[in-house]
Amino acid sequence: MCGIVGCTGSEPVRDILISGLKRLEYRGYDSAGIAVQQPGSEKLTVVHRVGKVAGLESEVANQEILGTCGIGHTRWATHGRPSTANAHPHTSCAGDIAVVHNGIIENFAELREELIGRGHTFTSETDTEVLAHLIEEAYEGAPDGTGAAEATHDLLRAVRRAVRRVVGAYGIAVVCAQEPGVIVTTRKDSPIVVGRGETASYVASDIIALIDATRDVVVLEDGESAKLTPEGITYYNEAGAEIEPHVTHVDWDLDIAEKGGYPDFMLKEIHEQPRVVRDTLAGRMVGGELAIDELGLTYEELNLVDRVYVIACGTSYHAGLIAKNLIERWARIPTEVEAASEFRYRDPIITTSTLVVAVSQSGETADTLAAIRDARIKGAKVFGITNVIGSPVARESDGVIYTKANKEIAVASTKSFIGQVVSLTLLALSLAQAKGRLTTGQVRMLFSELGDTAEQIQWILDTQGPAIDEAAEAMKDAPSALFVGRGIASAICYEGALKLKEISYLHAEAYAAGEMKHGPIALIDPGFPVITVATQSPVYDKTVSNLKECEARGAKIIAVATEGDEDIKKIADHVIYVPRVRDCFTPITATVPLQLLARSVALLRGCDVDQPRNLAKSVTVE
Ligand code: AGP
């Protein structure tokens, strides 16, 4: 998630912008920059660079930047690698309009081509830069003279006209050298807050960046815009009519503000999962066809693949288990999932028609990197699925899909897992289409249902909290727990068990439900917690039979089940519902209750859910 700050007042803003960007540092970023109007001139001073805010601060400290109106940005790369050229703010051709942006522009490629066709010169690889040139055209016409007749020469109107061309999510702040003291901001699906200080007006992507100046903020609604001047702020609705703002008083302390009002990063990130689904799918279906060009492989090359290895660690390994199910189900290609730490030492059978998929949130896990290198030496094509642009996994793979989950701060992977599963589903669909196993129509239908999981996750977040907390209360003092499921649900159980043990320190194991009678059922005594994913599937009845064996021995059964399933209540002590989805998409919906259950148990056991003992966010050593 990128960070936006802006201020216009009577005092120089350089240091105000830098301190605002520092407030946003916790969100993670790889570059930063500011754009400040130069007093008495129709020019902007723009300084942006890869690296930390501290580096930007040192660079601007040596410059005479006295302007009293400016914007700043911290970037978490989603389009275009981390670099000074890709750092925001981005400017128009003439350099007199500067934009900072948070979000993803799905149609940026076609807009970029169109703008270049009218004479615009681009200096970055980012989606954001198209905004600077669209606003430039609306403000003063295009370099080739088109549009000059109806140019607005009004920044607010130019911004409102420009964003009408954009498909995707944006929160933006814009300054123009010809409009001293003015900042224009607007949003769609990406947060923007504004507020008045004593002598200045402020804009930010996050309340925490305003909190030093004011605790009375206005959170813009989608489609709304605002014009900030040193004297005040004017608000407009989507139609452009002036409106009265709804002011919110924020009494959060800094720690809560950093977490967006959530008590911990883990809960904040669980609640970001609907956004992760949408962002990871943004721009992935173009003209009715799957668009994952980063794969770096043609359909003809994909068609030659006769074996897939998915290599990963921890939660990413569990995403691999789901990928196996989908790739073999749709593409009928034999797929093996291996812990990278094992794969790298067992001299696997690899040929030039082997596809190795490396999954890693951080993109820097030592075992996964070593396995990639080993596979490439043996001649395999390697593809990375990672959350960090420019990470070692991304750099050392032949192709890479980014999970667009933004920075994940809690050690326990949640939203990045959902991003991985969505990305791996896209890969499975691509392989199936390349193999001629799925028609374009089937792929479109599955893609559409995949997109629906965003709302389905939201339904779970909105409605199942009480049931989850009751289940957590019932199991919090148990010495151990079993997670059981069949088919794709067993992979969800492995992830659920890992979540529980890594943040609550309550021992948990996951088993294919059919394995219970081959040993694990010996563990069951009265009150022993058995957590199951028993959603509607071809193996639902078999799962229920296994649960009855547990119930007969006094187990306390906690079931994740399909909304409307009343039968499950006959054997489960606690039922957590998820919306009905096609079996293949259950991992995206049914994992969410298990994330929340683990967190709830951990809190009841007094554990730190963001920083569990003994664990690190990325394991860069063997
Ligand atoms: C999962 O919650 C843990 N944080 C851990 O298992 C993690 O998934 C594993 O270390 C792999 O990390 P990576 O995805 O960054 O490679």
XYZ file of C-alpha atoms and ligand atoms in Angstrom:
638
model
C 0.000 0.000 0.000
C 1.607 3.294 -1.006
C 1.489 6.366 1.209
C 0.290 9.852 0.256
C 0.752 13.155 2.111
C 0.034 16.740 1.047
C -0.074 20.165 2.684
C -0.853 23.715 1.608
C -0.548 26.590 4.060
C 1.465 29.657 4.934
C 4.681 27.878 6.000
C 7.248 25.946 3.919
C 5.981 22.364 3.581
C 9.171 20.400 2.888
C 9.701 19.241 6.479
C 5.961 18.729 7.021
C 5.873 16.374 4.029
C 8.924 14.442 5.204
C 7.525 13.962 8.706
C 4.216 12.854 7.214
C 6.024 10.292 5.054
C 7.880 9.059 8.129
C 4.531 8.424 9.821
C 3.736 6.101 6.908
C 7.018 4.194 7.042
C 5.483 1.277 8.983
C 3.510 0.361 5.854
C 6.646 -0.602 4.052
C 7.915 0.978 0.833
C 10.851 0.939 -1.521
C 11.011 4.565 -2.729
C 9.775 8.039 -1.803
C 9.473 11.552 -3.180
C 7.982 15.042 -2.895
C 6.772 17.748 -5.280
C 6.643 21.348 -4.013
C 5.493 24.498 -5.787
C 8.298 27.039 -6.108
C 7.147 30.393 -4.646
C 6.855 33.178 -7.209
C 7.429 30.870 -10.181
C 5.337 28.584 -12.328
C 7.556 25.615 -11.572
C 7.574 22.581 -9.315
C 10.523 21.166 -7.430
C 10.268 17.379 -7.691
C 12.650 15.086 -5.783
C 12.078 11.328 -5.805
C 14.403 8.430 -5.172
C 14.576 4.725 -4.477
C 15.255 3.870 -0.857
C 14.198 5.111 2.530
C 12.565 8.380 3.523
C 15.744 9.204 5.429
C 17.640 9.246 2.134
C 15.068 11.576 0.605
C 15.272 13.770 3.695
C 19.035 14.148 3.360
C 18.717 14.924 -0.336
C 16.134 17.694 0.098
C 17.808 19.111 3.201
C 20.576 20.479 0.951
C 18.111 22.132 -1.416
C 16.362 25.471 -1.035
C 12.758 24.253 -1.073
C 10.660 27.063 0.403
C 7.297 26.349 -1.235
C 4.196 26.310 0.978
C 2.211 23.818 -1.106
C 3.300 20.270 -1.948
C 2.668 16.531 -1.979
C 4.722 13.480 -0.999
C 4.625 9.716 -1.514
C 6.097 6.434 -0.294
C 5.861 3.672 -2.898
C 5.350 -0.097 -2.423
C 5.972 -1.218 -6.000
C 3.169 -3.022 -7.782
C 3.836 -1.984 -11.417
C 7.448 -1.360 -12.348
C 10.406 -2.326 -10.202
C 11.634 -0.192 -7.302
C 13.747 2.569 -8.912
C 14.219 6.323 -8.830
C 12.508 6.646 -12.224
C 9.456 4.751 -10.921
C 9.297 6.648 -7.633
C 6.420 9.125 -7.258
C 5.554 11.981 -7.740
C 5.131 11.558 -11.485
C 4.846 14.648 -13.687
C 3.341 15.833 -16.961
C 5.550 16.321 -20.020
C 6.085 19.958 -19.122
C 6.818 19.054 -15.495
C 4.230 21.540 -14.243
C 1.707 18.975 -12.967
C 2.697 16.356 -10.367
C 0.689 13.360 -9.153
C 1.014 10.890 -6.301
C -1.153 7.759 -6.448
C -2.158 4.815 -4.313
C -3.945 1.934 -6.070
C -3.781 0.020 -9.358
C -4.826 1.311 -12.794
C -6.049 -1.739 -14.677
C -6.205 -0.098 -18.119
C -2.896 1.735 -17.874
C -1.311 -0.079 -20.827
C -3.945 1.072 -23.335
C -4.004 4.584 -21.851
C -0.210 4.773 -22.058
C -0.242 3.732 -25.720
C -2.960 6.260 -26.520
C -1.111 9.085 -24.749
C 2.186 8.279 -26.440
C 0.272 8.386 -29.696
C -0.635 11.992 -28.936
C 2.951 12.943 -28.265
C 3.355 12.388 -24.542
C 6.771 11.304 -23.273
C 6.876 8.750 -20.456
C 9.772 8.511 -18.034
C 8.682 5.529 -15.892
C 7.245 1.998 -16.087
C 4.450 2.796 -13.652
C 0.692 2.776 -14.121
C 0.556 6.070 -12.166
C 2.299 8.161 -14.797
C -0.672 7.884 -17.154
C -2.590 10.016 -14.637
C -0.089 12.881 -14.911
C -0.475 12.953 -18.692
C -4.246 12.538 -18.652
C -4.523 15.487 -16.260
C -2.089 17.475 -18.408
C -4.289 16.920 -21.458
C -7.438 17.883 -19.625
C -5.721 20.962 -18.211
C -3.915 22.302 -21.295
C -4.369 19.859 -24.180
C -2.006 17.247 -25.621
C 1.499 17.870 -27.002
C 0.145 17.275 -30.502
C -2.350 20.094 -30.011
C -5.415 17.859 -29.650
C -7.802 18.808 -26.860
C -6.331 22.274 -26.528
C -9.663 23.794 -27.579
C -11.548 22.349 -24.626
C -8.648 22.537 -22.118
C -9.988 23.379 -18.692
C -7.087 25.399 -17.308
C -8.634 24.427 -14.005
C -6.935 21.700 -11.963
C -10.053 20.418 -10.177
C -11.984 20.017 -13.418
C -8.945 18.542 -15.166
C -8.488 15.892 -12.461
C -12.181 15.015 -12.468
C -12.174 14.661 -16.241
C -8.951 12.608 -16.277
C -10.030 9.995 -13.735
C -13.144 9.250 -15.757
C -10.805 7.425 -18.203
C -9.352 5.228 -15.459
C -10.429 1.655 -14.701
C -9.133 0.455 -11.347
C -8.412 1.798 -7.885
C -6.911 5.179 -7.134
C -6.358 7.632 -4.337
C -4.497 10.628 -5.716
C -3.214 14.092 -4.829
C -2.231 16.553 -7.553
C -0.453 19.924 -7.685
C 0.015 22.267 -10.652
C 2.595 25.024 -10.992
C -0.015 27.340 -12.508
C -2.291 27.094 -9.436
C -0.291 28.265 -6.428
C -1.482 26.891 -3.093
C -3.913 24.401 -4.615
C -3.956 20.631 -4.068
C -6.682 18.530 -5.683
C -7.484 15.060 -4.414
C -9.944 12.333 -5.328
C -10.409 8.596 -4.790
C -11.987 5.389 -5.934
C -11.415 2.196 -3.904
C -8.276 3.574 -2.272
C -8.428 5.675 0.934
C -7.997 9.457 1.041
C -8.457 11.573 4.170
C -8.263 15.372 4.402
C -8.277 17.778 7.310
C -7.714 21.343 8.414
C -4.858 22.282 10.753
C -4.526 25.708 12.375
C -3.016 27.408 9.334
C -2.969 24.757 6.611
C -4.986 22.097 4.779
C -3.797 18.502 4.679
C -4.398 15.361 2.608
C -3.149 11.817 3.225
C -3.843 8.182 2.364
C -3.895 7.293 6.044
C -5.154 9.074 9.126
C -1.868 8.576 10.917
C -0.140 11.057 8.582
C -2.563 13.825 9.638
C -2.697 13.045 13.315
C -0.040 15.624 14.287
C -1.947 18.410 12.510
C -5.543 17.522 13.283
C -7.779 14.802 14.700
C -10.840 16.114 12.848
C -10.683 14.466 9.468
C -12.910 13.888 6.456
C -12.650 10.483 4.802
C -13.589 10.994 1.149
C -16.149 8.599 -0.305
C -15.566 6.950 -3.691
C -16.045 9.489 -6.494
C -15.759 12.510 -4.202
C -13.026 15.112 -4.678
C -11.648 17.991 -2.662
C -9.779 21.192 -3.416
C -7.337 22.239 -0.700
C -6.015 25.803 -0.322
C -4.260 27.539 2.595
C -7.609 29.107 3.481
C -9.703 25.935 3.531
C -11.041 22.830 1.826
C -13.986 22.560 -0.579
C -15.651 19.191 -1.164
C -17.426 17.915 -4.275
C -19.549 14.888 -5.047
C -19.135 12.666 -8.096
C -21.317 14.990 -10.157
C -19.093 17.943 -9.273
C -21.549 19.689 -6.964
C -20.194 21.214 -3.761
C -21.108 19.196 -0.652
C -20.814 19.523 3.094
C -18.152 17.204 4.556
C -18.759 14.583 7.224
C -16.072 15.255 9.822
C -14.810 12.399 11.990
C -12.975 13.022 15.232
C -10.147 10.485 15.656
C -9.076 9.754 19.203
C -6.788 6.838 18.310
C -3.337 6.746 19.783
C -0.472 6.473 17.307
C -0.153 2.724 17.677
C -3.807 2.122 16.752
C -3.620 4.687 13.974
C -0.716 2.777 12.377
C -3.024 -0.253 12.247
C -5.822 1.678 10.593
C -7.966 1.400 13.687
C -7.495 -2.362 14.053
C -5.996 -3.699 17.313
C -3.236 -5.525 15.455
C -1.727 -5.818 11.977
C -2.900 -9.415 11.618
C -6.567 -8.419 11.860
C -5.994 -5.420 9.587
C -4.392 -7.672 6.998
C -7.123 -10.319 7.257
C -9.620 -7.568 6.522
C -7.586 -6.416 3.531
C -8.133 -9.783 1.826
C -11.125 -8.742 -0.308
C -8.927 -5.938 -1.674
C -6.083 -8.397 -2.322
C -8.398 -10.595 -4.421
C -9.519 -7.589 -6.453
C -6.028 -6.140 -6.898
C -4.449 -9.477 -7.823
C -7.150 -10.053 -10.451
C -7.079 -6.441 -11.732
C -6.251 -6.380 -15.415
C -6.034 -10.178 -15.640
C -8.919 -10.612 -18.095
C -8.456 -8.423 -21.177
C -10.871 -8.756 -24.093
C -12.202 -11.971 -22.597
C -8.761 -13.582 -22.495
C -6.539 -14.316 -19.498
C -3.677 -11.811 -19.378
C -0.664 -12.974 -17.370
C 2.064 -11.858 -19.744
C 4.650 -11.860 -16.958
C 4.706 -15.648 -17.220
C 7.219 -15.168 -19.997
C 5.927 -18.372 -21.627
C 3.719 -18.687 -24.700
C 0.744 -21.047 -24.705
C 2.780 -23.286 -27.025
C 5.568 -23.460 -24.403
C 3.049 -24.003 -21.609
C 1.519 -26.811 -23.674
C 4.871 -28.645 -23.601
C 4.920 -28.767 -19.795
C 4.543 -32.372 -18.652
C 5.355 -32.032 -14.962
C 5.003 -29.242 -12.438
C 6.853 -28.869 -9.142
C 5.608 -26.272 -6.702
C 8.347 -25.444 -4.209
C 7.833 -23.282 -1.153
C 7.934 -23.156 2.630
C 5.343 -22.796 5.373
C 2.128 -21.089 4.376
C 3.406 -20.707 0.821
C 3.799 -24.484 0.713
C 0.135 -24.830 1.629
C -0.753 -22.535 -1.261
C 1.192 -25.027 -3.356
C -1.003 -27.882 -2.144
C -4.012 -25.971 -3.468
C -2.218 -25.327 -6.750
C -1.607 -29.078 -7.128
C -5.311 -29.772 -6.749
C -6.269 -27.142 -9.333
C -3.544 -27.861 -11.898
C -4.237 -31.614 -11.860
C -8.008 -31.058 -11.836
C -8.082 -28.591 -14.747
C -4.878 -29.116 -16.757
C -4.290 -32.819 -15.969
C -0.547 -32.196 -15.557
C 1.159 -34.263 -12.813
C 2.040 -31.793 -10.059
C 4.221 -32.302 -7.005
C 4.436 -29.912 -4.080
C 7.631 -29.934 -2.079
C 9.102 -28.108 0.853
C 11.960 -26.180 -0.715
C 14.279 -27.388 2.049
C 13.723 -30.978 0.856
C 13.601 -30.287 -2.880
C 17.031 -28.703 -2.949
C 18.771 -31.757 -1.509
C 17.053 -34.686 -3.180
C 18.281 -34.332 -6.775
C 14.751 -34.152 -8.241
C 13.944 -35.461 -11.715
C 13.847 -32.377 -13.927
C 13.753 -32.057 -17.703
C 13.298 -29.096 -20.027
C 9.536 -29.738 -20.019
C 9.387 -29.441 -16.235
C 7.846 -26.268 -14.861
C 8.991 -25.241 -11.391
C 6.787 -22.750 -9.550
C 8.436 -21.036 -6.577
C 6.009 -19.425 -4.142
C 7.297 -16.930 -1.606
C 5.667 -13.918 0.040
C 8.955 -12.265 0.920
C 10.734 -13.454 -2.209
C 13.872 -13.977 -0.142
C 13.414 -17.300 1.702
C 16.792 -19.007 1.582
C 15.543 -22.541 0.931
C 13.226 -21.419 -1.839
C 15.958 -19.398 -3.523
C 18.374 -22.313 -3.343
C 15.759 -24.626 -4.840
C 15.167 -22.189 -7.709
C 18.879 -22.093 -8.518
C 19.096 -25.883 -8.400
C 16.090 -26.274 -10.700
C 17.457 -23.814 -13.243
C 20.807 -25.553 -13.327
C 18.902 -28.725 -14.188
C 17.171 -26.972 -17.079
C 13.718 -26.297 -15.699
C 11.678 -23.204 -16.486
C 11.096 -21.429 -13.176
C 8.294 -19.085 -12.327
C 8.013 -17.051 -9.224
C 4.896 -16.029 -7.335
C 5.839 -13.367 -4.831
C 4.601 -10.284 -3.038
C 7.746 -8.208 -3.398
C 8.631 -6.648 -6.740
C 12.301 -6.966 -7.540
C 12.882 -9.568 -4.801
C 15.493 -12.303 -5.347
C 12.767 -14.841 -6.220
C 11.383 -12.404 -8.810
C 14.825 -11.676 -10.223
C 15.918 -15.303 -10.442
C 12.761 -16.663 -12.090
C 12.039 -16.792 -15.818
C 8.645 -15.216 -15.180
C 6.837 -13.871 -12.136
C 3.301 -13.123 -10.989
C 3.009 -10.552 -8.190
C 0.373 -11.159 -5.549
C -0.468 -7.425 -5.102
C -1.099 -7.917 -1.350
C 1.025 -4.869 -0.463
C 3.325 -5.033 2.525
C 2.411 -7.777 4.980
C 3.615 -6.782 8.440
C 2.274 -9.491 10.751
C 4.596 -12.497 10.820
C 1.684 -14.840 10.205
C 0.944 -14.820 6.499
C -2.732 -14.198 5.771
C -3.469 -11.781 2.940
C -0.357 -12.862 1.058
C -1.609 -16.461 1.206
C -4.903 -15.404 -0.377
C -2.936 -13.505 -3.024
C -0.857 -16.617 -3.681
C -3.926 -18.837 -4.036
C -5.557 -16.376 -6.448
C -2.339 -16.139 -8.499
C -1.887 -19.921 -8.561
C -5.491 -20.278 -9.690
C -4.694 -17.982 -12.626
C -1.686 -20.160 -13.417
C -3.779 -23.332 -13.293
C -6.351 -21.766 -15.615
C -3.590 -20.729 -18.037
C -2.108 -24.216 -18.084
C -5.540 -25.780 -18.600
C -6.282 -23.426 -21.475
C -2.846 -24.069 -23.026
C -3.534 -27.819 -22.805
C -6.945 -27.351 -24.384
C -8.571 -28.810 -21.283
C -10.713 -25.736 -20.589
C -12.475 -23.628 -23.186
C -12.253 -19.837 -23.186
C -15.855 -19.763 -21.983
C -15.100 -22.049 -19.045
C -12.050 -19.972 -18.123
C -14.144 -16.785 -18.202
C -16.785 -18.364 -15.964
C -14.212 -19.591 -13.444
C -12.415 -16.232 -13.531
C -15.685 -14.482 -12.780
C -16.434 -16.793 -9.840
C -12.873 -16.301 -8.605
C -13.543 -12.565 -8.514
C -16.737 -13.151 -6.502
C -14.672 -14.516 -3.613
C -13.828 -10.929 -2.612
C -17.431 -10.293 -1.579
C -17.682 -13.784 -0.077
C -14.694 -13.100 2.166
C -16.323 -9.808 3.156
C -19.519 -11.670 4.149
C -17.505 -13.954 6.435
C -15.712 -10.977 8.001
C -19.020 -9.181 8.536
C -21.039 -12.075 9.975
C -18.988 -14.935 11.468
C -16.995 -13.163 14.178
C -19.209 -14.221 17.120
C -19.269 -17.893 16.053
C -15.499 -17.870 15.663
C -14.925 -16.283 19.059
C -17.234 -18.822 20.751
C -15.290 -21.664 19.140
C -12.016 -20.104 20.251
C -13.263 -19.838 23.813
C -14.206 -23.541 23.716
C -10.763 -24.727 22.645
C -8.341 -22.206 24.072
C -7.154 -24.415 26.987
C -6.759 -27.624 24.994
C -3.267 -29.142 24.886
C -3.597 -29.947 21.194
C -6.009 -29.866 18.283
C -6.609 -31.806 15.065
C -7.625 -30.258 11.755
C -9.264 -32.707 9.350
C -10.606 -32.385 5.822
C -10.778 -34.211 2.526
C -9.661 -33.223 -0.968
C -8.837 -29.559 -1.384
C -10.138 -29.009 2.164
C -7.206 -30.959 3.570
C -4.836 -28.286 2.228
C -6.895 -25.651 4.033
C -6.557 -27.702 7.213
C -2.777 -27.739 6.936
C -2.811 -23.947 6.711
C -5.289 -23.663 9.594
C -3.130 -25.855 11.814
C -0.028 -23.799 11.021
C -1.824 -20.535 11.797
C -3.027 -21.869 15.138
C 0.282 -23.244 16.339
C 2.468 -20.382 15.107
C 0.553 -17.616 16.891
C -1.177 -19.328 19.863
C 1.515 -21.950 20.598
C -1.314 -24.516 20.950
C -0.062 -27.690 19.275
C -2.091 -28.609 16.190
C -1.844 -31.161 13.425
C -3.697 -31.506 10.156
C -4.719 -34.797 8.582
C -6.660 -35.966 5.603
C -9.905 -36.950 7.361
C -9.737 -40.448 5.934
C -6.476 -40.985 7.825
C -8.063 -40.630 11.262
C -8.672 -44.346 11.757
C -5.070 -45.126 10.810
C -3.749 -43.650 14.043
C -4.703 -40.072 14.919
C -8.109 -41.103 16.292
C -6.208 -42.548 19.243
C -5.717 -38.957 20.342
C -9.433 -38.308 20.686
C -10.777 -38.155 24.205
C -13.703 -36.178 25.632
C -13.346 -32.525 24.778
C -10.505 -32.963 22.304
C -10.924 -30.203 19.664
C -11.334 -31.398 16.083
C -11.541 -28.552 13.593
C -12.884 -29.500 10.192
C -13.501 -27.900 6.839
C -16.744 -29.656 5.879
C -18.021 -27.458 3.100
C -20.216 -28.822 0.329
C -18.049 -30.989 -1.912
C -18.037 -34.420 -3.555
C -16.471 -35.812 -0.371
C -18.751 -34.039 2.151
C -20.520 -37.226 3.254
C -17.203 -39.025 3.729
C -15.970 -36.152 5.870
C -19.116 -36.304 7.982
C -18.581 -40.027 8.513
C -15.081 -39.358 9.824
C -16.440 -36.639 12.112
C -18.994 -39.053 13.538
C -16.134 -41.369 14.535
C -14.600 -38.439 16.421
C -17.895 -37.383 17.945
C -18.475 -40.932 19.183
C -15.293 -40.545 21.253
C -16.315 -37.227 22.746
C -14.439 -34.862 20.470
C -15.404 -31.182 20.498
C -16.075 -30.514 16.827
C -15.655 -27.093 15.244
C -16.859 -27.122 11.646
C -16.394 -24.660 8.824
C -19.456 -25.396 6.715
C -21.434 -24.056 3.776
C -24.046 -21.428 4.580
C -27.454 -23.137 4.932
C -26.079 -26.528 5.986
C -28.235 -27.442 8.986
C -27.235 -31.124 9.076
C -23.715 -30.338 10.235
C -25.182 -29.009 13.487
C -26.130 -32.567 14.436
C -22.474 -33.461 14.993
C -20.632 -30.169 15.374
C -20.486 -28.258 18.656
C -19.627 -25.048 16.800
C -20.361 -24.147 13.169
C -18.741 -21.315 11.261
C -20.396 -20.650 7.930
C -18.915 -19.618 4.595
C -20.860 -18.759 1.424
C -21.534 -21.539 -1.073
C -18.763 -21.551 -3.701
C -17.480 -24.011 -6.262
C -15.304 -26.563 -4.405
C -12.136 -25.284 -6.139
C -12.574 -21.828 -4.565
C -13.164 -23.107 -1.028
C -9.521 -22.438 -0.037
C -10.081 -18.722 -0.522
C -13.225 -18.583 1.593
C -12.725 -21.349 4.190
C -9.209 -20.250 5.155
C -10.496 -16.926 6.496
C -12.402 -18.415 9.479
C -9.323 -20.475 10.393
C -7.141 -17.351 10.324
C -9.603 -15.593 12.624
C -9.948 -18.661 14.867
C -6.173 -18.873 15.319
C -6.001 -15.175 16.126
C -8.881 -15.384 18.598
C -7.332 -18.362 20.430
C -3.959 -16.609 20.497
C -5.463 -13.494 22.068
C -7.286 -15.607 24.669
C -3.948 -17.235 25.473
C -2.272 -13.848 25.845
C -0.032 -14.218 22.806
C 1.330 -11.459 20.561
C -0.451 -12.160 17.288
C 1.769 -9.866 15.207
C 5.138 -10.973 16.531
C 4.939 -14.630 17.644
C 7.899 -15.962 19.607
C 10.801 -17.621 17.752
C 9.537 -16.529 14.303
C 10.714 -14.000 11.699
C 8.756 -12.548 8.799
C 11.250 -13.861 6.307
C 13.648 -16.746 6.807
C 16.742 -15.711 4.907
C 18.911 -18.442 6.423
C 18.703 -22.249 6.082
C 3.385 -18.423 7.734
O 2.392 -17.737 8.472
C 4.788 -18.084 8.187
N 4.961 -16.700 8.249
C 5.835 -18.856 7.399
O 5.454 -20.214 7.368
C 6.049 -18.403 5.925
O 4.925 -18.730 5.163
C 7.279 -19.133 5.389
O 8.396 -18.752 6.163
C 7.554 -18.827 3.919
O 7.838 -17.470 3.751
P 7.827 -16.859 2.269
O 6.434 -17.044 1.741
O 8.208 -15.422 2.448
O 8.820 -17.631 1.455
